[in-house]
Coordinates of C-alpha atoms in Angstrom, one line a residue:
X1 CA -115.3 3.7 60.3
X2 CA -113.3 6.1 58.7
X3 CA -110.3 5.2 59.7
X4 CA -110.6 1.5 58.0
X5 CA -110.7 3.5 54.4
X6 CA -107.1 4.1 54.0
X7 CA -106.6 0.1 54.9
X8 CA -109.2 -1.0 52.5
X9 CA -107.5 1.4 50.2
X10 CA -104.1 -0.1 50.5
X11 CA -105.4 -3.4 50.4
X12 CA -106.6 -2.9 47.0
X13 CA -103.4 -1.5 45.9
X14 CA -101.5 -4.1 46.7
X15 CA -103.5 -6.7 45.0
X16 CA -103.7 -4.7 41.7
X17 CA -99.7 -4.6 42.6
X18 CA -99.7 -8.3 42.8
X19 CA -101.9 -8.8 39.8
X20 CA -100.1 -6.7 37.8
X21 CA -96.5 -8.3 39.0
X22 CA -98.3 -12.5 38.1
X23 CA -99.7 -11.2 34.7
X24 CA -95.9 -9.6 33.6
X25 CA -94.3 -13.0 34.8
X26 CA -97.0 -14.8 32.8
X27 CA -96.0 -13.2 29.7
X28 CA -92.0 -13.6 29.9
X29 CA -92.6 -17.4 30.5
X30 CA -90.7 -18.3 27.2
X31 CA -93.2 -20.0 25.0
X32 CA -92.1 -22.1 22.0
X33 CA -94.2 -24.8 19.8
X34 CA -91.7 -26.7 17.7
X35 CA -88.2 -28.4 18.6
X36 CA -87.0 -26.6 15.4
X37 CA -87.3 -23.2 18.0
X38 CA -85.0 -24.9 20.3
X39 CA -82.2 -26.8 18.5
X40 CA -80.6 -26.3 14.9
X41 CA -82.2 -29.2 13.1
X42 CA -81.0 -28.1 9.5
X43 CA -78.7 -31.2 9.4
X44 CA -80.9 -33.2 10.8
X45 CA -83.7 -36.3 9.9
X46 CA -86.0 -37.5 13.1
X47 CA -86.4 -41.3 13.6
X48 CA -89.6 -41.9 16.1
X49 CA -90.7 -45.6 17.9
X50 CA -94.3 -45.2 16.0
X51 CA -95.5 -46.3 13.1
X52 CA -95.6 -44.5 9.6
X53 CA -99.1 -44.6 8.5
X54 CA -98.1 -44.0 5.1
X55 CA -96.1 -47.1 4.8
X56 CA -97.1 -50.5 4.1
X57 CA -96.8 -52.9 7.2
X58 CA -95.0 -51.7 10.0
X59 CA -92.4 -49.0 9.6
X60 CA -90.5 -46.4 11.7
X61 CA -91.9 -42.9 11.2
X62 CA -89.4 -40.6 10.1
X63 CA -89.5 -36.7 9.4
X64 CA -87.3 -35.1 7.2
X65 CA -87.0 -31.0 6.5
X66 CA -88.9 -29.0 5.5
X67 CA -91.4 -31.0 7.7
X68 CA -89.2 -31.1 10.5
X69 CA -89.3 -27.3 10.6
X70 CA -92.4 -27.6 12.1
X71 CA -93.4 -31.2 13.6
X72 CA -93.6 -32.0 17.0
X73 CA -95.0 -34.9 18.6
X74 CA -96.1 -35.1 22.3
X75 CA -94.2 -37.0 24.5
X76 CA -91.8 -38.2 22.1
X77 CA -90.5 -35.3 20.4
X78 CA -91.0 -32.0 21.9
X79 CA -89.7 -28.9 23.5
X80 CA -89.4 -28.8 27.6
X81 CA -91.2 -26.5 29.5
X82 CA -88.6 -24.0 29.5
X83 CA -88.3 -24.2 25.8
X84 CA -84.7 -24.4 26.5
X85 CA -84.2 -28.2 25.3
X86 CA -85.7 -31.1 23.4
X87 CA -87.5 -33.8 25.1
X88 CA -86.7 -37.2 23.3
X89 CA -88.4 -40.2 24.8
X90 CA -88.8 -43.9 23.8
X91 CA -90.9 -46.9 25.2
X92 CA -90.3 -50.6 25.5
X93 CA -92.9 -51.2 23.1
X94 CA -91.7 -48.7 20.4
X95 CA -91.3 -49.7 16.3
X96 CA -88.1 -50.6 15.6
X97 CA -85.8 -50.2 13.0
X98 CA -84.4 -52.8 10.7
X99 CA -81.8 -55.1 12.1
X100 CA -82.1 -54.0 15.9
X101 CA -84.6 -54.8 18.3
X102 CA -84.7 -51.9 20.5
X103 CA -86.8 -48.5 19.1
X104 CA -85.3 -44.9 19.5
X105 CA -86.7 -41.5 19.0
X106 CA -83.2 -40.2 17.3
X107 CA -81.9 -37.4 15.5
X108 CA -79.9 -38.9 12.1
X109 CA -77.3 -36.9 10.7
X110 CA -78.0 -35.2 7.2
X111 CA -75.9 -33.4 4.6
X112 CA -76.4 -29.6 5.0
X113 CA -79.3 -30.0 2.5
X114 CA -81.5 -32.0 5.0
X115 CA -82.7 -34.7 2.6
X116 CA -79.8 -36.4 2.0
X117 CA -78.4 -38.8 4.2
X118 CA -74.7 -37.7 4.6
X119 CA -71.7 -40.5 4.8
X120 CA -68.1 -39.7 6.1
X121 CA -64.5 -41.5 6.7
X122 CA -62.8 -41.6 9.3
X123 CA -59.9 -41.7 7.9
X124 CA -60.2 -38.2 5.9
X125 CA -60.9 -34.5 7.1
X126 CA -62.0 -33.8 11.1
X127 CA -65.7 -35.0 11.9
X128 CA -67.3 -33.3 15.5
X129 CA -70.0 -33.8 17.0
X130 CA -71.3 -32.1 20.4
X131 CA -74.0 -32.6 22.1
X132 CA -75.2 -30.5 25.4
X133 CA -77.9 -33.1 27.1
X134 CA -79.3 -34.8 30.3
X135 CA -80.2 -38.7 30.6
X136 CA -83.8 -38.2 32.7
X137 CA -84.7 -41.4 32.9
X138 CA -84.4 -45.2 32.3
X139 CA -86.6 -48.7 31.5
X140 CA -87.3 -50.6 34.1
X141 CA -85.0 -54.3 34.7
X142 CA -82.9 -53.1 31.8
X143 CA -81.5 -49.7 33.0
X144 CA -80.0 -48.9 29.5
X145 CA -80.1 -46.5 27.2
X146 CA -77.8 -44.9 24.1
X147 CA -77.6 -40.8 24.3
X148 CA -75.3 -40.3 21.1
X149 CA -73.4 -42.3 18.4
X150 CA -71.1 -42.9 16.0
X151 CA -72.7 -44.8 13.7
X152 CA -71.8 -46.5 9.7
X153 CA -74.1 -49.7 9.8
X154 CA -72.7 -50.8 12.8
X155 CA -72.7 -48.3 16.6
X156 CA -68.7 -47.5 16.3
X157 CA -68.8 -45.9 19.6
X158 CA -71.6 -44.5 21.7
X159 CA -72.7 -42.7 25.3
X160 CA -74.3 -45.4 27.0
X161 CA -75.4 -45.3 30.5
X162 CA -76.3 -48.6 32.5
X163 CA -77.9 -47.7 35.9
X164 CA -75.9 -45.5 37.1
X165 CA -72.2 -45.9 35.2
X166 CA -71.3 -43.8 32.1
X167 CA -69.5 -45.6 29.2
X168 CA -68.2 -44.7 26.2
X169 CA -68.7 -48.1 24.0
X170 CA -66.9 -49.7 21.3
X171 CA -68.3 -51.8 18.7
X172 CA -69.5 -54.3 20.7
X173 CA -68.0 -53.7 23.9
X174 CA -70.6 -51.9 25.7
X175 CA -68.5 -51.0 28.7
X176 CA -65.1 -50.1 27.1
X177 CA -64.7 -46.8 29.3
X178 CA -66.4 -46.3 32.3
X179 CA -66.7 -42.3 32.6
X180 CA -68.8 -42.5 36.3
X181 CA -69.8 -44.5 38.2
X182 CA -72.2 -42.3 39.9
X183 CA -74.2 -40.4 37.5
X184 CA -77.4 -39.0 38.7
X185 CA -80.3 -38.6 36.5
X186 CA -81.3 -35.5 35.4
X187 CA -77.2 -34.2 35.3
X188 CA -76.7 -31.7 32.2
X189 CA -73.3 -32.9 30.8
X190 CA -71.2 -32.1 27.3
X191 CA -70.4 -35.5 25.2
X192 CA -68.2 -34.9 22.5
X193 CA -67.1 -37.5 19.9
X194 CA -64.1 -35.9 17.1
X195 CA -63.6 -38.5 14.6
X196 CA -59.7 -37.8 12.4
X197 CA -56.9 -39.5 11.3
X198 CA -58.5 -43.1 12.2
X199 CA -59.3 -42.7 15.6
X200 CA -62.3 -42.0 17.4
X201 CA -61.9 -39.2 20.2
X202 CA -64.2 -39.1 23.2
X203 CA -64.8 -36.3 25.7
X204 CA -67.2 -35.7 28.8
X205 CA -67.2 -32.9 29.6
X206 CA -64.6 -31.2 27.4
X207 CA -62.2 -34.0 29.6
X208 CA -60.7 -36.7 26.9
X209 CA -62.1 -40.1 27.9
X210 CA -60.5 -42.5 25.5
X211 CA -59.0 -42.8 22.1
X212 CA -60.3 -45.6 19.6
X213 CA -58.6 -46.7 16.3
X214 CA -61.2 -47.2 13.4
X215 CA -61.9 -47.2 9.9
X216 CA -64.9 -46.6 8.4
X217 CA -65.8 -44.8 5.1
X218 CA -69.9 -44.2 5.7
X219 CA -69.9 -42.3 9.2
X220 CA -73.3 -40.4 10.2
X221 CA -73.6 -39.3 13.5
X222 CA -76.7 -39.7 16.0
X223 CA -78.5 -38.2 18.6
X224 CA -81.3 -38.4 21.2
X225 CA -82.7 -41.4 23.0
X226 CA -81.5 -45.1 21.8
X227 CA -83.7 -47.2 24.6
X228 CA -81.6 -50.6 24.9
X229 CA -84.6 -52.9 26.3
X230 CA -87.6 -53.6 25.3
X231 CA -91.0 -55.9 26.1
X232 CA -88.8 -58.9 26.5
X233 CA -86.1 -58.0 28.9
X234 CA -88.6 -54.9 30.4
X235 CA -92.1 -54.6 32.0
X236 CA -94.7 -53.4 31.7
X237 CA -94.7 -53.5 28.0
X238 CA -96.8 -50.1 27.4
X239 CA -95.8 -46.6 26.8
X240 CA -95.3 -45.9 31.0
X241 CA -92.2 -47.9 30.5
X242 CA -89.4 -45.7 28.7
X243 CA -85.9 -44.3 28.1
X244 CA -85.8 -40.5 28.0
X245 CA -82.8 -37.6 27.1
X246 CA -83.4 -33.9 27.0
X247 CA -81.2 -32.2 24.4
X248 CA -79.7 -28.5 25.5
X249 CA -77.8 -28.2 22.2
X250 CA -75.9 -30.5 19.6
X251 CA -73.8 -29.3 16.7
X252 CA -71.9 -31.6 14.0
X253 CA -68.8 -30.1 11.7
X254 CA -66.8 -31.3 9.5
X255 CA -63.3 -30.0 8.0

């Protein structure tokens, strides 16, 4: 019988080993609450598919800094597991905006105080926006979704996937420049639009896609997850049905 002590010995060991090894991996699991811990939202107002319960009828909900600082909303708006990005997700049935009739759960571009909603030409100084991001998934029927815009009252050019082809749109031409063909879901890529001297500049990748001419004087950019179907183009019509982005990183400048 003796000889079964040292085994029983070592057996304990090496689950207090193990114990002690899960319990330090537990605690460097990276651990965030707020997107604000993830991305640099200072320039930055959030545009959600629900309904403002302060509002009067129906109305997007939309969270402006300081509030921003620390809002999150579950799954619309909210840091992924690895606290290394920003989960943005839209449904079919999502509120809408005025004058479109598809929802989003977007980032809008700000002046550097936060509160004010910023406006830009095209035609003066260097405007740049990048964002660092992954399309995860799509609506059913209407594979289509926006993942970053120019905007000035009208989408001047966007990132917009359909199925499986990458475009960069303009104006109304939503396939003006195929960028794949082949893009798999889930795919961390770099979209870059530099806006100077008239022209529109598009990258994927850090690899110049196309140049558009353009002139604008109220230019914002956008972020996120523009879903492009909803409950009549798109079933089912419930919250199971959605467009979704993950945002690594997105930066704007201007000069």
């Amino acid at each position: 019988m003796r000889g079964t002590r040292p085994l029983a010995l070592l057996a304990a060991l090496a689950a207090s080993a193990a114990a002690l090894t899960s319990a330090g991996t537990a605690t460097a699991v990276p651990a965030c609450t707020y997107p604000a811990e993830v991305l640099n939202l200072s320039r930055w107002k959030l545009q959600l598919p629900l309904d403002d319960p302060n509002q009067s009828g129906t109305q997007v909900l939309q969270i402006s800094r300081p509030r921003l600082n620390t809002y999150v909303v579950n799954p619309w708006f909210t840091p992924n597991a690895s606290c290394n990005g920003v989960q943005f997700r839209n449904a079919v049935n999502g509120v809408t905006t005025p004058n479109t009739s598809y929802a989003r759960s977007e980032l809008r571009e700000m002046e550097s105080n936060g509160t004010t909603e910023i406006k830009w030409s095209s035609n003066s100084g260097t405007h740049t926006m990048v964002i660092d991001q992954s399309i995860d998934r799509l609506p059913n029927t209407k594979r289509q979704v926006v993942a970053g815009q120019i905007h000035d009252g009208n989408d001047r050019s966007t990132f917009r996937i359909d199925g499986s082809s990458l475009y960069v749109t303009r104006d109304n031409d939503t396939k003006y420049k195929l960028v794949t063909s082949n893009y798999v879901l889930g795919t961390r890529f770099q979209a870059k639009f530099v806006v100077s001297n008239g022209s529109i500049k598009a990258y994927y990748n850090n690899v110049l896609q196309t140049t558009i001419p353009v002139s604008f004087t109220t230019g914002y950019f956008k972020a996120g997850v523009y879903t492009q179907a909803n409950c009549t183009n798109s079933s089912p019509c419930d919250t199971s049905n959605y467009g979704q982005t993950t945002l690594y990183n997105v930066s704007v400048s201007h000069s």
